[in-house]
mmCIF file of N, CA and C in Angstrom:
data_model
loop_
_atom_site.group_PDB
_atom_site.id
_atom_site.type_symbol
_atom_site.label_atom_id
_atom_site.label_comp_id
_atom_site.label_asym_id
_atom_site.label_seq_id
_atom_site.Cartn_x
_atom_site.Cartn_y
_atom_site.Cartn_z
ATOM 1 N N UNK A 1 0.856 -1.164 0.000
ATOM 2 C CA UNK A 1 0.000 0.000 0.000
ATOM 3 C C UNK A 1 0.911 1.238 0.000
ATOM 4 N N UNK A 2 0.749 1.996 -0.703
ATOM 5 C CA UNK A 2 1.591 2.983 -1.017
ATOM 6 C C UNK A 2 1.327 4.170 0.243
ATOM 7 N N UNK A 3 1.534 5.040 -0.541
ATOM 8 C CA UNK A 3 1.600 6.560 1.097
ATOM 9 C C UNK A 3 0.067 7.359 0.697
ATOM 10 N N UNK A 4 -0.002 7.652 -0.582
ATOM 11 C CA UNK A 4 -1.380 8.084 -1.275
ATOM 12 C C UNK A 4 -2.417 7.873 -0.710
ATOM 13 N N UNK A 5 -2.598 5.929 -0.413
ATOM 14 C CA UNK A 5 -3.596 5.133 0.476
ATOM 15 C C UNK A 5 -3.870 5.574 1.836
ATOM 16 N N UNK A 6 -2.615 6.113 1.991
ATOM 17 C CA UNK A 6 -2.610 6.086 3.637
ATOM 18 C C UNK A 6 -3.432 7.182 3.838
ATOM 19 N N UNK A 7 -2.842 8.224 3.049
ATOM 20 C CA UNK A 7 -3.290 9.429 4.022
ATOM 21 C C UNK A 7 -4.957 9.147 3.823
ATOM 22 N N UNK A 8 -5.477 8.833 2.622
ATOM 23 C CA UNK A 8 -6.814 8.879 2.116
ATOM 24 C C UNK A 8 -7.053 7.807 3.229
ATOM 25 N N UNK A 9 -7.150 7.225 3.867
ATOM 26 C CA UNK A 9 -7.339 6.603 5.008
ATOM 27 C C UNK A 9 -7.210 7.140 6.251
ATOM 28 N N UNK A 10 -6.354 7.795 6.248
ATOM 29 C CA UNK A 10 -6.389 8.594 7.220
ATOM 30 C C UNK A 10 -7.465 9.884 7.152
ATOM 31 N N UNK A 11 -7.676 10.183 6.481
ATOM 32 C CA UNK A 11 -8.745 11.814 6.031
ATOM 33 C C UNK A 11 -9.877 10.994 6.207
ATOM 34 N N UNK A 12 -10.417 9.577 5.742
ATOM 35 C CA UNK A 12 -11.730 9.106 6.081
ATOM 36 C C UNK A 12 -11.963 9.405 7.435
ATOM 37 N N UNK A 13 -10.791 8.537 8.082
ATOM 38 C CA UNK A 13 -10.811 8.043 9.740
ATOM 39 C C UNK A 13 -11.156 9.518 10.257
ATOM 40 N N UNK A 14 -10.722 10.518 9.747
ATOM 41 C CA UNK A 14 -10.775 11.944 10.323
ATOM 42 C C UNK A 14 -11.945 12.109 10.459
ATOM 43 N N UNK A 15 -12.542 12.325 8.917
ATOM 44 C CA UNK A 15 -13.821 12.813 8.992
ATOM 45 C C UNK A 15 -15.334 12.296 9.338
ATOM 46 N N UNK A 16 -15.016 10.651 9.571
ATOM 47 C CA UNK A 16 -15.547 9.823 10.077
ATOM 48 C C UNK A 16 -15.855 10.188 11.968
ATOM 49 N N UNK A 17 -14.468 10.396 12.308
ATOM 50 C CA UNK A 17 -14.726 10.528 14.012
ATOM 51 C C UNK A 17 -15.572 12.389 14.068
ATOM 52 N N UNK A 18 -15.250 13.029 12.838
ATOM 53 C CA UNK A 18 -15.742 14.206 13.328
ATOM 54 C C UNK A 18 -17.061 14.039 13.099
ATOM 55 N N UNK A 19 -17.484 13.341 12.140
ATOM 56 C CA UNK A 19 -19.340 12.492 11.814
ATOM 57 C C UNK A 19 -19.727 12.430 13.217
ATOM 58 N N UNK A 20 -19.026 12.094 13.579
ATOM 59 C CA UNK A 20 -19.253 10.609 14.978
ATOM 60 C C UNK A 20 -19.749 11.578 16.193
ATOM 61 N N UNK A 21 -18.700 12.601 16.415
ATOM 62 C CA UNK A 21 -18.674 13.703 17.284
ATOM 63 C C UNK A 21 -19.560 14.683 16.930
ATOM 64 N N UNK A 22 -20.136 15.234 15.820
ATOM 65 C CA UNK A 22 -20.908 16.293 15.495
ATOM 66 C C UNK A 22 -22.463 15.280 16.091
ATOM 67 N N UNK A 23 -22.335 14.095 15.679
ATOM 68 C CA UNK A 23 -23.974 13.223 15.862
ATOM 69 C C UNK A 23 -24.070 13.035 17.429
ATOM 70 N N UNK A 24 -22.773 13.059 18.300
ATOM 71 C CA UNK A 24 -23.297 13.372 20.000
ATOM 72 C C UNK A 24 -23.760 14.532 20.322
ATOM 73 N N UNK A 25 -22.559 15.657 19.903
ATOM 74 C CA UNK A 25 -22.898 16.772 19.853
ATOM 75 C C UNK A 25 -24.510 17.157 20.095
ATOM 76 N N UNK A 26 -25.021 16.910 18.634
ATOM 77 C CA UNK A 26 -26.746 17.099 18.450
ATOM 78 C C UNK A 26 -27.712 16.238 19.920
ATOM 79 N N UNK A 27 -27.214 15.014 19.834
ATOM 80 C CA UNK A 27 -27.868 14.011 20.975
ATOM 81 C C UNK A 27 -27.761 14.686 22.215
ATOM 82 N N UNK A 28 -27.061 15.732 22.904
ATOM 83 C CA UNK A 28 -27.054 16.453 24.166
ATOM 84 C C UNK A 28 -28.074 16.669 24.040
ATOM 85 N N UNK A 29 -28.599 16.824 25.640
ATOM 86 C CA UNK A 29 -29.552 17.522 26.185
ATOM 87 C C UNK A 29 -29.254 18.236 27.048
ATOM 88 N N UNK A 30 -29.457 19.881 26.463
ATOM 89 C CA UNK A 30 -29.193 21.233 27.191
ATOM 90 C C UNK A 30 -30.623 21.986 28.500
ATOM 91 N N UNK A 31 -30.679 21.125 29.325
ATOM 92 C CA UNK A 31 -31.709 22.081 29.895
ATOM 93 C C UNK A 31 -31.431 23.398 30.565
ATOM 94 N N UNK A 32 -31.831 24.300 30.674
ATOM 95 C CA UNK A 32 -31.872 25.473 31.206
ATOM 96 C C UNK A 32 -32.439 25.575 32.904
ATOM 97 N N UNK A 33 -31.491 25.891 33.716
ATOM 98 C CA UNK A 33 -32.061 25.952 35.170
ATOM 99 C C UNK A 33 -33.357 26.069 34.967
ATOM 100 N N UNK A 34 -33.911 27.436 34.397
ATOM 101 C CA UNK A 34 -34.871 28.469 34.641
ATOM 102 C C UNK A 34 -35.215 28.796 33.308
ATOM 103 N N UNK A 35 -36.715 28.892 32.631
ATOM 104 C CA UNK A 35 -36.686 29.389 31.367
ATOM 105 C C UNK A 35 -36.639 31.050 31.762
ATOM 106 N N UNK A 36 -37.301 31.696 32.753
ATOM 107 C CA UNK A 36 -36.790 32.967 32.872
ATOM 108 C C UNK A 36 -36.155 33.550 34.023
ATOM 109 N N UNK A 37 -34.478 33.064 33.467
ATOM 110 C CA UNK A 37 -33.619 33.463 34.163
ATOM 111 C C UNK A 37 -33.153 34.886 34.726
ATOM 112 N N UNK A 38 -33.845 35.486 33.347
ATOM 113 C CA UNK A 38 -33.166 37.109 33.500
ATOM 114 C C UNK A 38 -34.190 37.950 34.311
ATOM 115 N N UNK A 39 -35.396 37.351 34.534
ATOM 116 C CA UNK A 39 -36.388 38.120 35.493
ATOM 117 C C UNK A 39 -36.053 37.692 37.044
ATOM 118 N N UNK A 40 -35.671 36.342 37.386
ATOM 119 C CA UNK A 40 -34.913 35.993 38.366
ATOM 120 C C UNK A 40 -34.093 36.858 38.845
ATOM 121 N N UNK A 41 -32.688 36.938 37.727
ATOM 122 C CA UNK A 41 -31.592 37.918 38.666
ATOM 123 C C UNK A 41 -31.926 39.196 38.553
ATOM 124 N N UNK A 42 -32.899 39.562 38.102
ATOM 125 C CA UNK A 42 -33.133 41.148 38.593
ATOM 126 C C UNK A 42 -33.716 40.644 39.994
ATOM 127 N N UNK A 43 -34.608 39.963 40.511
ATOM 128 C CA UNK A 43 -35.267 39.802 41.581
ATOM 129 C C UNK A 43 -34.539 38.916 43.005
ATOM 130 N N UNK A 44 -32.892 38.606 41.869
ATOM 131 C CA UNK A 44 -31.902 38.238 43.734
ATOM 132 C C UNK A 44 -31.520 38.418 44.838
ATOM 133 N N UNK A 45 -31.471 40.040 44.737
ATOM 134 C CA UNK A 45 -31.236 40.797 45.910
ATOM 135 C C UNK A 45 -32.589 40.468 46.995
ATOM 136 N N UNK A 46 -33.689 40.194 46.921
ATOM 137 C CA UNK A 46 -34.443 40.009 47.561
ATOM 138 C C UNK A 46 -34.425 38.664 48.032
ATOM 139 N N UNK A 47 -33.910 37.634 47.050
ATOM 140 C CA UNK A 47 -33.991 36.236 47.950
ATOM 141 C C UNK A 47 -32.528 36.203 48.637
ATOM 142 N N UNK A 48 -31.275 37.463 48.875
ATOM 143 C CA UNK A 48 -30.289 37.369 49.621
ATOM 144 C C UNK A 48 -30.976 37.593 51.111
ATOM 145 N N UNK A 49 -32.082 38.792 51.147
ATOM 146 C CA UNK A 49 -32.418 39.447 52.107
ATOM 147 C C UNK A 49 -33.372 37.921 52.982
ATOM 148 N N UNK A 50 -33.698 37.401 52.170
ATOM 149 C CA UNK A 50 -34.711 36.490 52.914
ATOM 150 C C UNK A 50 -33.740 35.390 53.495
ATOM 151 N N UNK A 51 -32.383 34.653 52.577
ATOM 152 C CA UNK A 51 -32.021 34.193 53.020
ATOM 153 C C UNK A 51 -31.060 34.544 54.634
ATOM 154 N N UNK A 52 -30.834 36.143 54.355
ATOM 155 C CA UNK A 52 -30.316 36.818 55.429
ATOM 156 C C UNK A 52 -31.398 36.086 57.199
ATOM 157 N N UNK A 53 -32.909 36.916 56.530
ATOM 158 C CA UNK A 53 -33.909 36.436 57.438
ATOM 159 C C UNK A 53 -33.365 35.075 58.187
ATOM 160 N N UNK A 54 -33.234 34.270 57.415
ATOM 161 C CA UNK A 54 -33.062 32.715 58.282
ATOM 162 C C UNK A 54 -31.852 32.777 59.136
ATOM 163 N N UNK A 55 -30.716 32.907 58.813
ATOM 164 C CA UNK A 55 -30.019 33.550 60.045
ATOM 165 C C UNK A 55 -30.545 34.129 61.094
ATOM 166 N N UNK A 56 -31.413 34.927 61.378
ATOM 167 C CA UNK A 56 -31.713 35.565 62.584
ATOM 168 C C UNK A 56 -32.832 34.329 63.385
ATOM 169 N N UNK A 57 -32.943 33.730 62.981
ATOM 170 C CA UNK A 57 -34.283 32.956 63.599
ATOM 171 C C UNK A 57 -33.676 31.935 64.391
ATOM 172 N N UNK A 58 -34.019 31.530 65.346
ATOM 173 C CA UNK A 58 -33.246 31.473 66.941
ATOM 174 C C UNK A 58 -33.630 29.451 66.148
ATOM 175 N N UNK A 59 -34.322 29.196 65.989
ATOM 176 C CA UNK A 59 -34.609 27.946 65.654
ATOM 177 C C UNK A 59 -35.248 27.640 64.130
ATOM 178 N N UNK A 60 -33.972 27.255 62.999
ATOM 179 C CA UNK A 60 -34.868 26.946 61.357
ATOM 180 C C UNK A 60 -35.225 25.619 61.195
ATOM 181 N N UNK A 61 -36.139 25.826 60.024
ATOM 182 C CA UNK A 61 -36.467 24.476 59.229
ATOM 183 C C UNK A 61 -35.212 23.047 59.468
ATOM 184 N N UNK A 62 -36.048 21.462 59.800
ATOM 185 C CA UNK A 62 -34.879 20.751 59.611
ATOM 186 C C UNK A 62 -36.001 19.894 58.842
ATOM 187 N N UNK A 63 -35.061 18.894 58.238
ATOM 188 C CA UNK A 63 -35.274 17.867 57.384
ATOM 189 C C UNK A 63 -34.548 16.369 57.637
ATOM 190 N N UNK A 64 -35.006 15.621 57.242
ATOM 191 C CA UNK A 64 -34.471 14.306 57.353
ATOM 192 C C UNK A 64 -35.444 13.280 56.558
ATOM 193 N N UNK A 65 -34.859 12.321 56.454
ATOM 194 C CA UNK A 65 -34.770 11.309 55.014
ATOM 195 C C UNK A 65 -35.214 10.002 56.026
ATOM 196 N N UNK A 66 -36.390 9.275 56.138
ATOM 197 C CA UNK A 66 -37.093 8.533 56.769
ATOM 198 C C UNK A 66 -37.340 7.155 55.914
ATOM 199 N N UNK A 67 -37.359 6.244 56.379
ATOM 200 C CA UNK A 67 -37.583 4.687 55.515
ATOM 201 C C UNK A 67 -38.592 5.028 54.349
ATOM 202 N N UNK A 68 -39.842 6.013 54.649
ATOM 203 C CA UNK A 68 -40.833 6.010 53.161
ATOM 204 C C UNK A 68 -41.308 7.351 52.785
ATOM 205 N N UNK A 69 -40.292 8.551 53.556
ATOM 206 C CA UNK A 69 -41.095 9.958 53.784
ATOM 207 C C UNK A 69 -39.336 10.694 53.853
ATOM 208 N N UNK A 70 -39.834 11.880 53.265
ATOM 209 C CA UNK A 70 -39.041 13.155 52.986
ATOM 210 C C UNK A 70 -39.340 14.322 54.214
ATOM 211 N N UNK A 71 -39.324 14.429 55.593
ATOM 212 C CA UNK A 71 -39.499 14.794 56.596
ATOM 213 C C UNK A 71 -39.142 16.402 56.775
ATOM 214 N N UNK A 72 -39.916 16.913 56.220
ATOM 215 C CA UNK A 72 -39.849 18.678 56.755
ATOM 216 C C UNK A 72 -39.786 19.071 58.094
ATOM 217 N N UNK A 73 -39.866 19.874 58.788
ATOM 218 C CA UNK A 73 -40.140 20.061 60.463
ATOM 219 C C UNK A 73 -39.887 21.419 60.526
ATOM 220 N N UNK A 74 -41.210 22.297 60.890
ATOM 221 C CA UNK A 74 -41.186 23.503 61.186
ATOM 222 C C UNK A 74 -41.188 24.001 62.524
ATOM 223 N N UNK A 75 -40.322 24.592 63.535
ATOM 224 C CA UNK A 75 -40.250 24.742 64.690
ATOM 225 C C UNK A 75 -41.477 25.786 64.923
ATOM 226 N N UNK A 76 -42.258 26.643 64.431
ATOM 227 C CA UNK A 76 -42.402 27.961 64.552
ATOM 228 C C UNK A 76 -43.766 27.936 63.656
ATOM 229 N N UNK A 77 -44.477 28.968 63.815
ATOM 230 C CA UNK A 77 -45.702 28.659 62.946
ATOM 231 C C UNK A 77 -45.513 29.886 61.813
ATOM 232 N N UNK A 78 -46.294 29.369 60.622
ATOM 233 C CA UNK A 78 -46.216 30.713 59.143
ATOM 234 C C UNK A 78 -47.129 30.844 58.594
ATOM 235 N N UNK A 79 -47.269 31.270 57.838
ATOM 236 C CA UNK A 79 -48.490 31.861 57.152
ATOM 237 C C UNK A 79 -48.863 30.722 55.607
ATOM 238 N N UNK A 80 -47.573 31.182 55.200
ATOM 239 C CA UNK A 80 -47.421 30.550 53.766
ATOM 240 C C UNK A 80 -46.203 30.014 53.305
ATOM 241 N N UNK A 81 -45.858 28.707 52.331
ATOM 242 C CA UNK A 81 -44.772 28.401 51.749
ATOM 243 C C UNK A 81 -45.011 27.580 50.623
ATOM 244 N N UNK A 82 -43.793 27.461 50.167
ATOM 245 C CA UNK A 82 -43.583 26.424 49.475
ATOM 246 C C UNK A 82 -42.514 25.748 49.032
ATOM 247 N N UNK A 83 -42.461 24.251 48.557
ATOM 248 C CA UNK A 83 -40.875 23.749 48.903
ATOM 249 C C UNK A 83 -40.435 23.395 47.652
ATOM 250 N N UNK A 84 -39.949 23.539 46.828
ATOM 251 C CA UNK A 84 -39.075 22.700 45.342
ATOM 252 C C UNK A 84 -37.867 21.892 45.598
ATOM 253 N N UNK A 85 -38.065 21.050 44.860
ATOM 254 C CA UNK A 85 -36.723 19.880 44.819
ATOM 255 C C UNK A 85 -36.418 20.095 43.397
ATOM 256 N N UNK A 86 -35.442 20.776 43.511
ATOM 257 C CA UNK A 86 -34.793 20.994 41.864
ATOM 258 C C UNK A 86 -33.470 19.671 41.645
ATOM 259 N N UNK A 87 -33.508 19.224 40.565
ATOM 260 C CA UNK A 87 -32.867 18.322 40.094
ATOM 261 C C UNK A 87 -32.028 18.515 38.910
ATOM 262 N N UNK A 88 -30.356 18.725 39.056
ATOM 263 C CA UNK A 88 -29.698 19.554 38.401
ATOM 264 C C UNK A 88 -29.362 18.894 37.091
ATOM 265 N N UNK A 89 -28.926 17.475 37.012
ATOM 266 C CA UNK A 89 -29.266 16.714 35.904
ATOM 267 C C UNK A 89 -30.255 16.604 35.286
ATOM 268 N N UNK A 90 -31.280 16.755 35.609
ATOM 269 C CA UNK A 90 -32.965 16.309 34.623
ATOM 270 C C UNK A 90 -34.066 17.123 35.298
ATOM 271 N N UNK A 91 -34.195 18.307 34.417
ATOM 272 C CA UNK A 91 -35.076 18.921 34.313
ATOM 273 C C UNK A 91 -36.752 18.382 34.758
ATOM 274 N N UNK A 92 -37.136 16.956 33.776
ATOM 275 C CA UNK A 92 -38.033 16.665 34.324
ATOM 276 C C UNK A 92 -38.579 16.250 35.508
ATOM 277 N N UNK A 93 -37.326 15.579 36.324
ATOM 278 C CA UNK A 93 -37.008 15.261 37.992
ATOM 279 C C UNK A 93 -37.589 16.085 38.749
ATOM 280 N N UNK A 94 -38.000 17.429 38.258
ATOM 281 C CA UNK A 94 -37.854 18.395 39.814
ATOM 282 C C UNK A 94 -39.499 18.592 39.920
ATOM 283 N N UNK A 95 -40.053 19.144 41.055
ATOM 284 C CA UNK A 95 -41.312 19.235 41.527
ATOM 285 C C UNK A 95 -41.391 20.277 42.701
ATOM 286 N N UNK A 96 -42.209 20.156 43.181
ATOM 287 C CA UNK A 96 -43.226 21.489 44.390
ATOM 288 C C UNK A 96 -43.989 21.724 44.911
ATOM 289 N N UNK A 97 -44.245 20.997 46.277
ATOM 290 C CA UNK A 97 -45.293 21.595 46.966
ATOM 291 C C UNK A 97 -45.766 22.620 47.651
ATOM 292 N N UNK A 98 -46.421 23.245 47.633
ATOM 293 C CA UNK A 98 -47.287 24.069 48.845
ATOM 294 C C UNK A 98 -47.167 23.417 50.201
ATOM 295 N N UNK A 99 -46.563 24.511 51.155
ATOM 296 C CA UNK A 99 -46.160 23.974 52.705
ATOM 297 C C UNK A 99 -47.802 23.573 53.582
ATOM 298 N N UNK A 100 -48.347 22.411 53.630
ATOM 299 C CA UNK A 100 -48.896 21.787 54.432
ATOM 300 C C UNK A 100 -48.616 21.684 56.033
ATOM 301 N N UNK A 101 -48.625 22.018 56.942
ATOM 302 C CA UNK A 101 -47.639 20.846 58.122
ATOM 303 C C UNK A 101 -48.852 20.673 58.494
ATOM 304 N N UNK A 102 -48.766 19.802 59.498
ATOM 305 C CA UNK A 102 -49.749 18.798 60.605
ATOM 306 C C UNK A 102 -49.281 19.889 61.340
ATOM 307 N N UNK A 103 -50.361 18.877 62.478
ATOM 308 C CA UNK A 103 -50.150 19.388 63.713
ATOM 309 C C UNK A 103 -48.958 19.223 65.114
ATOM 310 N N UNK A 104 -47.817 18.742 64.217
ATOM 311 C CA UNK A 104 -46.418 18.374 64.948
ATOM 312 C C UNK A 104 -45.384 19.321 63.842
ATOM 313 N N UNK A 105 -46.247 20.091 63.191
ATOM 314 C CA UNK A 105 -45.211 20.901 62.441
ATOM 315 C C UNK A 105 -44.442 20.360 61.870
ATOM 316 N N UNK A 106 -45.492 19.416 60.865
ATOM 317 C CA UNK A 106 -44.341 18.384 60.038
ATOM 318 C C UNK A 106 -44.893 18.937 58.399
ATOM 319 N N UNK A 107 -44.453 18.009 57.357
ATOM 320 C CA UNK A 107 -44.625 17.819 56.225
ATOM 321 C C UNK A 107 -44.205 16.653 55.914
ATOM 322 N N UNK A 108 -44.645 15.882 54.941
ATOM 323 C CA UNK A 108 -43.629 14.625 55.378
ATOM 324 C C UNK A 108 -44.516 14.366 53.180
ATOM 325 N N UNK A 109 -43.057 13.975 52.707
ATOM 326 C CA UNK A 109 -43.423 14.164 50.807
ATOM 327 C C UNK A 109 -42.908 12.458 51.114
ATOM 328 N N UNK A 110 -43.714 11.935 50.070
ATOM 329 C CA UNK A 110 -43.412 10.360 49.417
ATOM 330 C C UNK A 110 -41.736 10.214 49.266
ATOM 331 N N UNK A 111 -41.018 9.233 49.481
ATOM 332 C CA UNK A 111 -39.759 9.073 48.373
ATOM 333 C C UNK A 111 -40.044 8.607 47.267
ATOM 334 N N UNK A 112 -41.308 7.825 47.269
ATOM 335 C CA UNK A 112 -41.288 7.724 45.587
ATOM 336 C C UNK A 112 -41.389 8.663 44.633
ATOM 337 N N UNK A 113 -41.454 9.992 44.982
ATOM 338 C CA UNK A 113 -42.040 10.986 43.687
ATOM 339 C C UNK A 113 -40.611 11.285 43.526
ATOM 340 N N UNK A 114 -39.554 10.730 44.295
ATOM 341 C CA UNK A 114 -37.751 10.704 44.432
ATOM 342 C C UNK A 114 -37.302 9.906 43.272
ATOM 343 N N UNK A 115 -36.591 10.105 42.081
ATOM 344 C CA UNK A 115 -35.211 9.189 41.985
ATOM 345 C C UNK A 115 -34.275 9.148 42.726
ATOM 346 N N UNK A 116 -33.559 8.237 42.705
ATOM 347 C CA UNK A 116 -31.983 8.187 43.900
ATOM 348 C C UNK A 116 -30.982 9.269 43.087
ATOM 349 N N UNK A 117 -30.804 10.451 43.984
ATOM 350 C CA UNK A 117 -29.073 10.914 43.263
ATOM 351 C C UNK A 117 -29.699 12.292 43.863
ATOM 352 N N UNK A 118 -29.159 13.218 43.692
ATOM 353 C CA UNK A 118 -28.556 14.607 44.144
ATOM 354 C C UNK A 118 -30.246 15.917 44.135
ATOM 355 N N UNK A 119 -30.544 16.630 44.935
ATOM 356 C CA UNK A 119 -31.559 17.174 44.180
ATOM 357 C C UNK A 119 -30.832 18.903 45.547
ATOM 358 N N UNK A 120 -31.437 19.402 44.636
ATOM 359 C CA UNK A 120 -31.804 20.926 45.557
ATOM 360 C C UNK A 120 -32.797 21.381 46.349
ATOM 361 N N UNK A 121 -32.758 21.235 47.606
ATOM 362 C CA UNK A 121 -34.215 21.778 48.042
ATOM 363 C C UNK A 121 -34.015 23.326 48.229
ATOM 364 N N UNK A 122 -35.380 23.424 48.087
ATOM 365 C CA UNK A 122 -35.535 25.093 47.851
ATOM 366 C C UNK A 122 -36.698 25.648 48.600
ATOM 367 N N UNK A 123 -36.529 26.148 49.615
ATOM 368 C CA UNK A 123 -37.876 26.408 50.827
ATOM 369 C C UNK A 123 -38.158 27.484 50.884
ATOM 370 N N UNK A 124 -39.219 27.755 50.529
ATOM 371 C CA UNK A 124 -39.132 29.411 51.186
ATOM 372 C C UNK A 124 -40.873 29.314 51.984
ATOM 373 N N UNK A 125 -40.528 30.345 52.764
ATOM 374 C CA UNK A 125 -41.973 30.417 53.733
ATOM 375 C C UNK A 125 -41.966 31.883 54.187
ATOM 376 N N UNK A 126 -42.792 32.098 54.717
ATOM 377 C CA UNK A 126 -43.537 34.013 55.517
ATOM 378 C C UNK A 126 -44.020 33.578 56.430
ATOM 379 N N UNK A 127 -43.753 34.610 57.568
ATOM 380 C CA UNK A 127 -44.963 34.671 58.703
ATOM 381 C C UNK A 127 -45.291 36.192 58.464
ATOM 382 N N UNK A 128 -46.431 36.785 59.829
ATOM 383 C CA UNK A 128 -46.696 37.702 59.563
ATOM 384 C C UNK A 128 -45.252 39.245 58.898
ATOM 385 N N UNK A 129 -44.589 38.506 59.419
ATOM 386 C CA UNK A 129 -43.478 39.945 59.769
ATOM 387 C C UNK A 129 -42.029 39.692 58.406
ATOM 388 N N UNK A 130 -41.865 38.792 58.313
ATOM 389 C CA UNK A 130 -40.405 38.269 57.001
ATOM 390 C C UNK A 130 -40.804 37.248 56.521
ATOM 391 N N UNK A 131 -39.967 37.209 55.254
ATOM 392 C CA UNK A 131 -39.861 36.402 54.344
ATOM 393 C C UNK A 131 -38.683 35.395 54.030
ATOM 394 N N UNK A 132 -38.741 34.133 54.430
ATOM 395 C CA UNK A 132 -37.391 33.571 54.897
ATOM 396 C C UNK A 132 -37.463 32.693 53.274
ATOM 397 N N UNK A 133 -35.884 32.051 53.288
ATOM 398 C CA UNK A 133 -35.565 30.867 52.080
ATOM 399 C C UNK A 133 -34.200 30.966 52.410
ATOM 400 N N UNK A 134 -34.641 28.918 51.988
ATOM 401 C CA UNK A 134 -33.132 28.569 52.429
ATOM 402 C C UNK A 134 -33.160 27.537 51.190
ATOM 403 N N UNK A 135 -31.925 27.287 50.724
ATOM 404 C CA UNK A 135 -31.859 26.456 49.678
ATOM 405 C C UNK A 135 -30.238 25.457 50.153
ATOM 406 N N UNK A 136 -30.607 24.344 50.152
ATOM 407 C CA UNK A 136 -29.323 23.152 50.207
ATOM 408 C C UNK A 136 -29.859 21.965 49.622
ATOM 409 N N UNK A 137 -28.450 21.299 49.560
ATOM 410 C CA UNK A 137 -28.088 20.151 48.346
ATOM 411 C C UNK A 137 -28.333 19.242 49.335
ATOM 412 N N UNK A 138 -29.160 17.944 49.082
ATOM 413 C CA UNK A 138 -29.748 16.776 49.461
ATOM 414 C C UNK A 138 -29.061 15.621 48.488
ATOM 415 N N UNK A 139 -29.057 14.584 49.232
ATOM 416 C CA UNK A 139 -29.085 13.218 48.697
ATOM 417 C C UNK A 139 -29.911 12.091 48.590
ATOM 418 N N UNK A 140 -30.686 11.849 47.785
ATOM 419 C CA UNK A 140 -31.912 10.736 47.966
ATOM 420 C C UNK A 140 -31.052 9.386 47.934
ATOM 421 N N UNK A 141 -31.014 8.628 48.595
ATOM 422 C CA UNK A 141 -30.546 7.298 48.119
ATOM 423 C C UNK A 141 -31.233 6.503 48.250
#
């Protein structure tokens, strides 16, 4: 096989892997945190101030991960909330309830509405007087 062969073998192999790479390329899936992101960060400074709020509060929100339940626990009574589990890999993963508690100042969400792996919870609640939110990284396993 001469040198002619080669390279023309070689320029296939080239343009073959760049085939190869342009056809993953397309196959990504790009989700977007937020479809409206840019109305968000005009409106951050206000979820700094709320997250400020939770600092001052002598006793916050806890959570814990139970054999069949996603365990909220509100020390304190509020007006209004609501909780998101954002899911940073898959867009379709994430969900939101409206803050419910019982009468032990609970909430308590299915693990099945859970896949296993990484999610964001995202809380925010009011009483009469502030507006609190706290957001941390969870592990479903």
């Amino acid at each position: 096989m001469n040198w002619g062969y080669r390279i023309a073998i070689f320029f296939m192999a080239f343009i073959s892997f760049m085939l190869f790479m342009l056809y993953q390329c397309v196959q990504q899936n790009f989700d977007l945190v937020s479809e409206d992101y840019y109305a968000q960060e005009v409106g951050f400074q206000e979820q700094i101030n709320q997250q400020n709020n939770v600092y001052k509060l002598a006793q916050k929100p806890s959570w814990n991960i139970a054999e069949k339940y996603f365990e909220l626990s509100f020390p304190n009574k509020f007006t209004e909330g609501s909780v998101h589990f954002f899911r940073p890999s898959d867009k379709g993963l994430d969900f939101g309830e409206a803050l419910k508690i019982d009468a032990n100042g609970q909430q308590l969400v299915a693990l099945n509405k859970f896949k296993r792996g990484v999610y964001k919870i995202q809380l925010s609640w009011s009483d009469q007087k502030e507006a609190y939110y706290i957001e941390e990284q969870i592990f479903i396993p």
